[in-house]
CSV table of C-alpha atoms and ligand atoms in Angstrom, one decimal:
chain,number,residue,atom,x,y,z
A,1,MET,CA,47.2,21.1,57.2
A,2,ASN,CA,47.3,20.0,60.9
A,3,PHE,CA,48.0,16.2,62.2
A,4,THR,CA,47.9,14.4,65.3
A,5,LEU,CA,51.2,12.2,65.4
A,6,HIS,CA,51.3,8.9,67.7
A,7,ILE,CA,54.9,8.2,67.8
A,8,TRP,CA,56.7,5.4,69.2
A,9,ARG,CA,59.2,6.4,71.9
A,10,GLN,CA,61.8,4.2,73.2
A,11,GLU,CA,65.2,5.2,75.0
A,12,ASN,CA,66.9,2.2,73.6
A,13,ALA,CA,66.6,-1.3,73.1
A,14,LYS,CA,66.0,-2.5,76.7
A,15,ALA,CA,63.8,0.2,77.8
A,16,LYS,CA,60.0,-0.2,77.4
A,17,GLY,CA,58.6,1.6,74.7
A,18,ARG,CA,55.1,3.5,74.4
A,19,PHE,CA,53.3,5.7,72.0
A,20,GLU,CA,53.3,9.3,72.5
A,21,THR,CA,51.1,11.9,70.9
A,22,TYR,CA,52.1,15.3,69.4
A,23,LYS,CA,50.6,17.7,67.3
A,24,VAL,CA,52.0,19.7,64.3
A,25,SER,CA,49.9,22.4,62.6
A,26,ASP,CA,50.5,24.8,59.5
A,27,ILE,CA,52.4,21.8,57.4
A,28,SER,CA,52.7,22.2,53.8
A,29,SER,CA,50.8,19.8,51.6
A,30,ASP,CA,54.5,19.8,49.6
A,31,CYS,CA,56.2,19.0,52.8
A,32,SER,CA,57.7,15.6,52.6
A,33,PHE,CA,57.2,13.1,55.5
A,34,LEU,CA,60.6,13.7,57.1
A,35,GLU,CA,60.7,17.3,56.8
A,36,MET,CA,57.4,17.0,58.8
A,37,LEU,CA,59.1,15.2,61.4
A,38,ASP,CA,61.9,17.6,61.2
A,39,ILE,CA,59.4,20.8,61.9
A,40,LEU,CA,58.0,18.5,64.8
A,41,ASN,CA,61.5,18.1,66.3
A,42,GLU,CA,62.1,22.0,65.9
A,43,GLN,CA,59.1,22.4,68.0
A,44,LEU,CA,60.1,19.9,70.5
A,45,ILE,CA,63.5,21.2,71.1
A,46,ASN,CA,62.5,25.0,71.0
A,47,ASP,CA,59.7,24.5,73.3
A,48,HIS,CA,61.2,22.0,75.6
A,49,ILE,CA,58.5,19.6,75.2
A,50,ALA,CA,60.6,16.2,74.8
A,51,HIS,CA,63.7,15.0,73.4
A,52,PRO,CA,63.6,15.2,69.5
A,53,VAL,CA,62.0,11.9,67.8
A,54,CYS,CA,65.3,9.7,66.5
A,55,PHE,CA,64.6,8.7,62.9
A,56,ASP,CA,67.0,7.6,60.4
A,57,ASN,CA,67.6,9.1,57.0
A,58,ASP,CA,70.1,10.2,54.9
A,59,CYS,CA,69.6,10.7,50.8
A,60,ARG,CA,66.4,11.8,51.1
A,61,GLU,CA,65.6,11.0,47.5
A,62,GLY,CA,64.9,7.3,47.8
A,63,ILE,CA,68.3,5.5,47.3
A,64,CYS,CA,69.9,5.1,50.6
A,65,GLY,CA,67.5,2.9,52.1
A,66,MET,CA,67.8,4.6,55.8
A,67,CYS,CA,64.5,6.1,56.1
A,68,GLY,CA,62.1,3.0,56.6
A,69,LEU,CA,59.1,3.9,58.9
A,70,TYR,CA,55.9,1.9,59.5
A,71,ILE,CA,53.4,4.6,58.9
A,72,ASN,CA,49.7,3.7,59.6
A,73,GLY,CA,50.3,0.2,59.4
A,74,ARG,CA,52.3,0.0,56.1
A,75,PRO,CA,56.1,0.3,55.6
A,76,HIS,CA,56.8,3.6,54.0
A,77,GLY,CA,53.4,4.6,54.3
A,78,ASN,CA,50.3,4.3,52.1
A,79,ASP,CA,51.6,4.8,48.4
A,80,ASP,CA,53.3,2.2,46.3
A,81,GLY,CA,56.9,2.1,44.9
A,82,ILE,CA,58.2,5.0,47.2
A,83,THR,CA,60.7,5.2,50.4
A,84,THR,CA,59.2,7.1,53.6
A,85,CYS,CA,61.3,10.1,52.4
A,86,GLN,CA,59.5,10.2,49.4
A,87,LEU,CA,56.1,10.2,50.7
A,88,HIS,CA,54.6,13.7,50.9
A,89,MET,CA,51.9,15.0,53.0
A,90,ARG,CA,49.5,15.7,50.6
A,91,LYS,CA,49.0,12.1,50.7
A,92,PHE,CA,47.0,12.5,54.2
A,93,ASN,CA,44.0,14.5,54.8
A,94,ASP,CA,44.1,17.4,57.1
A,95,GLY,CA,43.5,16.9,60.6
A,96,ASP,CA,44.6,12.9,60.3
A,97,GLU,CA,45.8,11.2,62.9
A,98,ILE,CA,49.1,9.1,62.0
A,99,TRP,CA,50.6,6.3,63.8
A,100,ILE,CA,54.4,6.1,63.3
A,101,GLU,CA,56.5,3.0,64.3
A,102,PRO,CA,60.0,1.5,63.6
A,103,TRP,CA,60.3,-1.6,62.0
A,104,ARG,CA,59.5,-4.4,64.2
A,105,ALA,CA,61.4,-7.7,63.7
A,106,LYS,CA,63.8,-9.6,66.1
A,107,ALA,CA,66.8,-9.2,63.8
A,108,PHE,CA,66.3,-5.4,63.7
A,109,PRO,CA,66.5,-4.4,67.2
A,110,VAL,CA,65.7,-0.8,68.3
A,111,ILE,CA,68.4,1.5,68.9
A,112,CYS,CA,66.0,4.5,70.0
A,113,ASP,CA,62.6,6.0,69.1
A,114,LEU,CA,62.0,5.1,65.1
A,115,VAL,CA,65.9,3.8,64.4
A,116,VAL,CA,66.5,0.2,64.4
A,117,ASP,CA,69.7,-1.8,63.9
A,118,ARG,CA,69.9,-3.3,60.5
A,119,SER,CA,73.2,-4.2,60.6
A,120,ALA,CA,72.1,-7.6,60.1
A,121,PHE,CA,71.8,-6.6,56.3
A,122,ASP,CA,75.5,-5.9,56.0
A,123,LYS,CA,76.4,-9.1,57.8
A,124,ILE,CA,74.3,-10.9,55.1
A,125,ILE,CA,76.2,-9.2,52.4
A,126,GLN,CA,79.6,-9.6,54.1
A,127,ALA,CA,79.2,-13.5,54.1
A,128,GLY,CA,78.6,-13.5,50.4
A,129,GLY,CA,77.0,-10.6,48.3
A,130,TYR,CA,79.9,-9.6,46.6
A,131,ILE,CA,82.2,-11.1,43.6
A,132,SER,CA,85.9,-11.1,43.8
A,133,VAL,CA,87.7,-9.1,41.4
A,134,THR,CA,91.2,-7.9,40.6
A,135,THR,CA,91.9,-4.0,41.4
A,136,GLY,CA,93.3,-1.6,39.4
A,137,GLY,CA,92.5,-0.4,35.7
A,138,VAL,CA,88.7,-1.0,34.7
A,139,PRO,CA,87.8,-3.4,32.1
A,140,ASP,CA,86.3,-1.6,29.2
A,141,ALA,CA,82.5,-1.9,28.8
A,142,ASN,CA,81.1,-4.7,27.1
A,143,THR,CA,84.0,-7.1,27.0
A,144,ILE,CA,82.0,-9.7,28.8
A,145,PRO,CA,78.9,-10.1,26.7
A,146,VAL,CA,75.7,-10.0,28.9
A,147,ALA,CA,72.3,-10.7,27.2
A,148,LYS,CA,69.6,-8.1,27.4
A,149,ARG,CA,67.3,-10.1,28.8
A,150,PHE,CA,69.6,-11.1,31.8
A,151,ALA,CA,71.2,-7.7,32.1
A,152,ASP,CA,67.6,-6.3,32.7
A,153,MET,CA,66.8,-8.7,35.3
A,154,ALA,CA,70.1,-8.4,37.1
A,155,MET,CA,69.4,-4.6,36.9
A,156,ASP,CA,66.0,-4.8,38.7
A,157,ALA,CA,67.0,-7.0,41.3
A,158,ALA,CA,70.0,-4.8,41.9
A,159,GLU,CA,67.5,-2.1,42.7
A,160,CYS,CA,67.2,-3.0,46.0
A,161,ILE,CA,68.4,-0.3,48.7
A,162,GLY,CA,68.2,-2.7,51.6
A,163,CYS,CA,65.7,-0.8,53.7
A,164,GLY,CA,64.4,-3.7,55.4
A,165,ALA,CA,60.6,-3.1,54.4
A,166,CYS,CA,60.1,-6.5,53.3
A,167,VAL,CA,61.4,-7.9,56.7
A,168,ALA,CA,59.2,-5.3,58.5
A,169,ALA,CA,55.8,-6.3,56.3
A,170,CYS,CA,56.4,-10.1,56.6
A,171,LYS,CA,54.5,-11.5,59.6
A,172,ASN,CA,57.5,-14.2,59.7
A,173,ALA,CA,60.3,-11.2,59.6
A,174,SER,CA,61.9,-13.4,56.8
A,175,ALA,CA,64.5,-11.5,54.8
A,176,MET,CA,64.0,-13.6,51.6
A,177,LEU,CA,63.2,-11.0,49.4
A,178,PHE,CA,66.2,-9.1,50.2
A,179,VAL,CA,68.7,-11.9,50.1
A,180,GLY,CA,66.8,-13.2,46.7
A,181,ALA,CA,67.5,-10.1,45.3
A,182,LYS,CA,71.1,-9.7,46.4
A,183,VAL,CA,71.6,-13.5,45.1
A,184,ALA,CA,69.7,-13.0,42.0
A,185,HIS,CA,71.5,-10.1,40.8
A,186,LEU,CA,74.8,-11.5,41.2
A,187,ALA,CA,73.4,-15.1,39.7
A,188,LEU,CA,72.3,-13.5,36.6
A,189,LEU,CA,75.7,-12.0,35.5
A,190,PRO,CA,78.4,-13.8,34.5
A,191,GLN,CA,80.8,-12.1,36.8
A,192,GLY,CA,78.7,-13.7,39.5
A,193,GLN,CA,78.6,-17.0,38.6
A,194,VAL,CA,82.2,-17.9,39.9
A,195,GLU,CA,81.2,-17.7,43.4
A,196,ALA,CA,77.5,-18.6,43.0
A,197,ASN,CA,77.4,-21.6,44.8
A,198,GLU,CA,79.3,-20.5,47.7
A,199,ARG,CA,77.4,-17.3,47.9
A,200,VAL,CA,74.0,-18.6,48.1
A,201,LYS,CA,74.9,-21.1,50.9
A,202,LYS,CA,76.8,-18.7,52.9
A,203,MET,CA,74.0,-15.8,52.9
A,204,VAL,CA,71.3,-17.8,53.4
A,205,CYS,CA,72.9,-19.6,56.3
A,206,ARG,CA,73.9,-16.2,57.6
A,207,MET,CA,70.4,-14.9,57.3
A,208,ASP,CA,69.0,-18.1,59.4
A,209,GLU,CA,71.8,-17.5,62.2
A,210,LEU,CA,70.7,-13.8,62.3
A,211,GLY,CA,67.2,-14.6,63.6
A,212,PHE,CA,65.0,-14.1,60.4
A,213,GLY,CA,62.0,-15.8,59.8
A,214,SER,CA,61.0,-18.4,57.2
A,215,CYS,CA,59.2,-17.6,54.1
A,216,THR,CA,55.8,-19.0,53.7
A,217,ASN,CA,55.0,-17.4,50.5
A,218,THR,CA,52.8,-14.5,51.8
A,219,TYR,CA,54.3,-11.7,49.6
A,220,ALA,CA,53.7,-8.5,51.6
A,221,CYS,CA,57.1,-8.1,50.8
A,222,GLU,CA,56.7,-7.6,47.2
A,223,ALA,CA,53.5,-5.6,48.1
A,224,GLU,CA,55.5,-3.2,50.3
A,225,CYS,CA,58.9,-2.9,48.7
A,226,PRO,CA,59.5,0.6,47.6
A,227,LYS,CA,61.6,-0.5,44.5
A,228,GLN,CA,59.0,-3.3,43.8
A,229,ILE,CA,61.5,-6.1,43.9
A,230,LYS,CA,59.7,-9.2,42.6
A,231,ARG,CA,59.0,-12.2,44.1
A,232,GLN,CA,60.5,-14.1,41.1
A,233,ASN,CA,63.7,-13.1,43.0
A,234,ILE,CA,62.8,-15.8,45.9
A,235,ALA,CA,62.2,-18.4,43.4
A,236,ARG,CA,65.6,-17.5,42.0
A,237,LEU,CA,67.3,-18.0,45.4
A,238,ASN,CA,65.6,-21.2,46.1
A,239,ARG,CA,66.9,-22.3,42.9
A,240,GLU,CA,70.5,-21.5,43.4
A,241,TRP,CA,70.0,-23.2,46.9
A,242,ILE,CA,69.2,-26.3,45.4
A,243,LYS,CA,71.5,-26.1,42.6
A,244,GLN,CA,74.4,-25.4,45.2
A,245,LEU,CA,73.2,-28.8,46.9
A,246,PHE,CA,73.9,-30.5,43.8
A,247,SER,CA,77.1,-29.0,43.3
A,248,GLY,CA,79.4,-30.8,46.1
A,249,ASN,CA,81.1,-29.3,49.0
A,250,HIS,CA,83.5,-26.9,47.7
A,251,LYS,CA,85.6,-25.0,49.8
A,252,PRO,CA,86.8,-21.6,48.6
A,253,ASN,CA,89.8,-21.8,46.5
A,254,GLU,CA,89.9,-25.7,46.6
B,1,MET,CA,71.4,16.6,39.6
B,2,GLN,CA,71.4,13.3,41.5
B,3,GLY,CA,74.9,12.4,39.8
B,4,LEU,CA,76.2,15.5,41.0
B,5,ALA,CA,75.2,15.3,44.5
B,6,ASP,CA,75.9,11.6,44.9
B,7,GLY,CA,79.4,12.0,43.4
B,8,TYR,CA,80.8,10.8,46.7
B,9,PHE,CA,79.3,7.3,46.3
B,10,VAL,CA,81.7,6.6,44.1
B,11,LEU,CA,85.2,5.7,45.0
B,12,PRO,CA,88.0,7.2,42.7
B,13,TYR,CA,90.0,4.4,41.5
B,14,THR,CA,93.4,5.5,42.2
B,15,LEU,CA,92.1,4.3,45.7
B,16,GLN,CA,91.3,0.7,44.9
B,17,ASN,CA,94.8,-0.7,45.0
B,18,TYR,CA,95.5,1.0,47.9
B,19,LEU,CA,92.3,-0.5,49.7
B,20,ALA,CA,92.9,-4.0,48.0
B,21,ASP,CA,96.1,-4.1,50.5
B,22,GLN,CA,94.2,-3.4,53.4
B,23,ILE,CA,92.1,-6.6,53.6
B,24,THR,CA,95.3,-8.3,54.8
B,25,VAL,CA,95.8,-5.6,57.3
B,26,GLY,CA,95.1,-6.8,60.6
B,27,HIS,CA,92.8,-5.5,63.4
B,28,ILE,CA,94.2,-1.6,63.9
B,29,SER,CA,94.8,-1.0,67.7
B,30,THR,CA,92.9,1.7,69.2
B,31,ASP,CA,95.7,1.5,71.9
B,32,THR,CA,97.7,4.5,70.4
B,33,PRO,CA,98.4,8.4,71.4
B,34,GLU,CA,97.2,9.4,68.3
B,35,PHE,CA,93.7,7.8,68.9
B,36,ASP,CA,93.6,9.1,72.4
B,37,GLU,CA,94.1,12.5,71.1
B,38,ALA,CA,91.5,12.1,68.5
B,39,GLU,CA,88.9,11.1,70.8
B,40,GLN,CA,90.1,13.6,73.2
B,41,SER,CA,89.6,16.3,70.8
B,42,VAL,CA,86.1,14.9,69.6
B,43,ARG,CA,84.8,14.7,73.1
B,44,GLN,CA,86.1,18.2,73.8
B,45,ARG,CA,84.1,19.7,70.8
B,46,GLU,CA,80.9,17.4,71.9
B,47,GLU,CA,81.3,19.1,75.4
B,48,ARG,CA,81.4,22.7,74.1
B,49,LEU,CA,78.4,22.2,71.8
B,50,MET,CA,76.7,20.9,75.0
B,51,GLU,CA,77.4,23.7,77.2
B,52,ASN,CA,74.8,26.2,75.7
B,53,GLY,CA,71.8,24.3,76.7
B,54,LYS,CA,73.4,24.1,80.2
B,55,ARG,CA,73.5,27.8,80.8
B,56,LYS,CA,70.4,29.5,82.2
B,57,THR,CA,69.3,31.4,78.7
B,58,GLU,CA,66.5,33.9,77.8
B,59,ASN,CA,63.7,32.4,75.8
B,60,GLY,CA,64.3,32.6,72.1
B,61,GLU,CA,68.3,32.8,72.6
B,62,LEU,CA,69.2,29.5,71.6
B,63,HIS,CA,68.2,27.9,68.2
B,64,THR,CA,68.2,24.4,67.0
B,65,VAL,CA,71.1,23.2,64.6
B,66,ASP,CA,68.6,23.1,61.7
B,67,HIS,CA,68.2,26.5,62.1
B,68,TYR,CA,72.0,27.4,61.4
B,69,HIS,CA,72.3,24.9,58.8
B,70,LYS,CA,69.4,26.7,56.6
B,71,ALA,CA,71.2,30.1,57.6
B,72,LEU,CA,74.5,28.7,56.2
B,73,GLY,CA,72.6,27.6,53.0
B,74,LYS,CA,71.0,30.7,52.3
B,75,ILE,CA,74.2,32.6,52.5
B,76,MET,CA,75.8,29.9,49.7
B,77,TRP,CA,72.8,29.8,47.7
B,78,GLU,CA,72.6,33.9,47.5
B,79,TYR,CA,76.3,34.9,47.2
B,80,VAL,CA,78.2,32.0,46.5
B,81,GLY,CA,76.1,30.4,43.8
B,82,MET,CA,76.7,29.6,40.2
B,83,SER,CA,76.7,33.4,39.6
B,84,ARG,CA,79.2,35.2,41.9
B,85,ASN,CA,81.4,38.0,42.2
B,86,GLU,CA,83.9,39.8,44.2
B,87,GLU,CA,81.4,41.9,46.2
B,88,SER,CA,79.0,39.0,46.9
B,89,LEU,CA,81.9,36.7,48.1
B,90,THR,CA,83.6,39.1,50.5
B,91,LYS,CA,80.1,39.4,51.8
B,92,ALA,CA,79.6,35.7,52.3
B,93,ALA,CA,83.1,35.2,53.8
B,94,THR,CA,82.0,37.8,56.7
B,95,MET,CA,78.7,36.3,57.2
B,96,ILE,CA,80.1,32.7,57.4
B,97,ASP,CA,82.4,33.9,60.2
B,98,GLU,CA,79.5,36.0,62.0
B,99,LEU,CA,77.2,32.9,61.9
B,100,GLU,CA,79.8,30.5,62.9
B,101,ASN,CA,80.4,32.6,66.0
B,102,GLU,CA,76.7,32.7,66.4
B,103,PHE,CA,76.2,29.2,66.3
B,104,TRP,CA,78.9,28.1,68.8
B,105,GLN,CA,77.4,30.3,71.4
B,106,HIS,CA,73.5,29.8,70.7
B,107,VAL,CA,73.2,26.2,69.5
B,108,GLN,CA,71.2,24.1,71.4
B,109,VAL,CA,71.9,20.5,71.4
B,110,PRO,CA,69.3,18.6,73.4
B,111,GLY,CA,70.3,14.9,75.0
B,112,ASP,CA,73.9,13.6,76.0
B,113,ILE,CA,77.2,12.5,75.0
B,114,GLU,CA,76.9,9.3,75.8
B,115,SER,CA,73.6,8.3,74.3
B,116,PHE,CA,72.4,8.0,70.6
B,117,ASN,CA,72.0,11.6,69.6
B,118,PRO,CA,71.1,12.6,65.8
B,119,GLU,CA,71.2,16.4,66.9
B,120,MET,CA,74.8,16.1,68.0
B,121,GLU,CA,75.8,14.3,64.8
B,122,LYS,CA,74.0,16.9,63.0
B,123,ALA,CA,76.0,19.6,65.1
B,124,LEU,CA,79.4,18.2,64.5
B,125,ARG,CA,78.7,17.9,60.9
B,126,LEU,CA,77.5,21.4,60.6
B,127,ALA,CA,80.6,22.7,62.6
B,128,ASP,CA,82.5,21.0,59.5
B,129,TYR,CA,80.4,22.6,56.9
B,130,PHE,CA,81.3,26.0,58.4
B,131,GLU,CA,85.0,25.1,57.3
B,132,LEU,CA,83.8,24.2,54.0
B,133,ALA,CA,81.9,27.1,53.4
B,134,ARG,CA,84.8,29.5,54.2
B,135,LEU,CA,87.2,27.5,52.1
B,136,ILE,CA,84.8,27.3,49.1
B,137,THR,CA,84.0,31.1,49.3
B,138,ALA,CA,87.9,31.7,49.7
B,139,ASP,CA,88.7,29.7,46.6
B,140,ALA,CA,86.0,31.4,44.9
B,141,LEU,CA,87.5,34.6,45.6
B,142,HIS,CA,90.7,33.5,44.8
B,143,ARG,CA,90.1,32.2,41.1
B,144,LYS,CA,88.6,35.7,39.3
B,145,GLU,CA,87.9,33.8,36.2
B,146,SER,CA,84.5,32.4,34.9
B,147,CYS,CA,85.5,28.7,34.5
B,148,GLY,CA,83.3,25.6,34.3
B,149,GLY,CA,79.9,25.7,35.9
B,150,HIS,CA,80.9,29.1,37.7
B,151,PHE,CA,80.2,32.6,36.4
B,152,ARG,CA,82.2,35.3,37.9
B,153,THR,CA,80.3,38.4,36.8
B,154,GLU,CA,83.2,40.3,36.4
B,155,SER,CA,84.7,38.0,34.1
B,156,GLN,CA,82.4,37.8,30.9
B,157,THR,CA,82.7,38.7,27.3
B,158,GLU,CA,81.0,41.3,25.5
B,159,ASP,CA,77.9,39.3,24.6
B,160,GLY,CA,77.8,37.9,28.4
B,161,GLU,CA,79.2,34.8,28.0
B,162,THR,CA,81.6,33.2,30.4
B,163,LEU,CA,85.6,34.3,30.2
B,164,ARG,CA,88.2,32.3,31.3
B,165,ASP,CA,91.7,33.4,32.2
B,166,ASP,CA,93.9,30.9,31.0
B,167,GLN,CA,97.2,33.0,31.6
B,168,ASN,CA,96.9,33.1,35.2
B,169,TYR,CA,94.5,30.0,36.0
B,170,MET,CA,95.4,27.3,34.0
B,171,TYR,CA,96.3,24.8,37.1
B,172,VAL,CA,94.4,22.7,39.3
B,173,ALA,CA,94.4,23.8,43.0
B,174,ALA,CA,94.6,22.1,46.2
B,175,TRP,CA,94.4,23.9,49.4
B,176,GLU,CA,96.0,22.4,52.4
B,177,TYR,CA,94.5,22.7,55.9
B,178,GLN,CA,96.2,24.7,58.6
B,179,GLY,CA,94.1,24.3,61.6
B,180,HIS,CA,90.9,26.0,62.5
B,181,GLY,CA,90.7,29.6,61.3
B,182,GLN,CA,94.1,29.6,59.8
B,183,PRO,CA,94.2,30.3,56.0
B,184,GLU,CA,94.3,27.3,53.9
B,185,THR,CA,97.7,27.0,51.5
B,186,LEU,CA,97.5,26.8,48.1
B,187,HIS,CA,99.0,24.1,46.1
B,188,LYS,CA,99.2,24.3,42.2
B,189,GLU,CA,99.6,21.6,39.5
B,190,PRO,CA,99.7,23.3,36.1
B,191,LEU,CA,97.7,22.0,33.0
B,192,ASN,CA,100.2,21.4,30.3
B,193,TYR,CA,98.3,20.2,27.3
B,194,GLU,CA,100.8,18.8,24.6
B,195,HIS,CA,98.2,17.0,21.9
B,196,ILE,CA,95.0,19.4,22.0
B,197,GLN,CA,94.4,22.8,21.6
B,198,ILE,CA,92.9,24.7,24.1
B,199,ALA,CA,89.1,26.1,23.2
B,200,THR,CA,86.1,27.5,24.5
B,201,ARG,CA,82.7,25.7,24.2
B,202,ASN,CA,80.2,27.5,22.5
B,203,TYR,CA,76.7,26.7,22.8
B,204,LYS,CA,75.4,29.4,20.4
B,205,ASN,CA,76.1,28.0,16.9
C,301,SF4,S1,63.8,-6.2,48.7
C,301,SF4,FE1,62.5,-4.0,48.7
C,301,SF4,S2,61.8,-3.8,50.6
C,301,SF4,FE2,63.5,-5.5,50.7
C,301,SF4,S3,65.4,-4.3,51.6
C,301,SF4,FE3,65.6,-4.4,49.4
C,301,SF4,S4,64.4,-2.5,48.7
C,301,SF4,FE4,63.9,-2.8,50.9
C,302,FES,S1,66.6,8.7,53.3
C,302,FES,FE1,67.5,7.6,51.8
C,302,FES,S2,66.0,6.1,51.1
C,302,FES,FE2,64.8,7.6,52.2
């Protein structure tokens, strides 16, 4: 298969970006999208055409959340429930023109070309996306009973891989689906309840500080999420937030 | 497969207690001779990787990092796979050394050291993989029995099943790094079973 690629090139966060056009040919239909970019880069290096295109990736099996690209106007490309690394060239037609862009959001500045800095997500997690436990021997399974319904919902929320597609898809660059997934995951389980009030407060405040937009309930996030995280998690986030308002102002350890 | 390949996501729980204490340890200064030394050595490696691209070279003389990564993978896949023997492993050992030499002389890393450079990242990682590949091969050569998921074709029963050698290899091995190109030192921890009977798994009946 042959493709014409229009790729966003930008040396660093301060530089002015632009689209550059490259051609790749003889691409197998079984090739993944990232393998196709590898082939392009090999070509760019060997033929001294340009610097290889920078793009993020790690696991290449849909679990690490590193590989987000905006492809033909959709985060992770034109397919549902997959990450960019799980997208295959057979989803395109021979001769297609493909537009490839980085995530665009104020809170995710471009590092180089298609690579953006998603450490804002880490900062939100550091603010409260954890439970405090004692280290040492692991407790036996099932010592804390969890109802199946809650276990399932928590598990679904825990599927979020922090890729940032929800932010990129949102016209407001809101991180509500991500934060909702993280808050809901822990709030639904007994282990997460101890710090629930503090957690939601800290994570939401951090999210606002970091420059993510507000949620206007458009749900583009849900439509584009590779892990199909449901918008109900945003509702749960709002509920946890309101619950926290009534709980009084406890400081940690008070 | 996912479980096997992603094993490194899981923290061995012997480390938890150690790490828990680290929370109270403040910022560690980088203003130490050890840090300077490490920084210096990484920089030297990076500079060496950049050199080939600066030389005047013939077309086709230089190759990308991916080219060498794939070549190394192929050697491991063909000769150090699930089923291996002395001959294939010896061959692999030589091939890895040759490929590593080739890599340092002909790899092309574009860009520069100061800016964001994924090709450099890949090159440094691959440089480590050469050492790791050599160690895996040396360990496989050393252990002449068929054990665990691996089959030494010299060590099999009459009907083609794996044959362990508990006489000589009932220990856990750790290899200690002795510097680049030096053979690693073997440390053994014998496996002494007190309460169970050592047996061999049988999938036939
Ligand atoms: S909610 Fe979905 S789109 Fe957003 S970060 Fe998590 S996995 Fe990615
Ligand atoms: S590279 Fe890990 S999810 Fe795509």
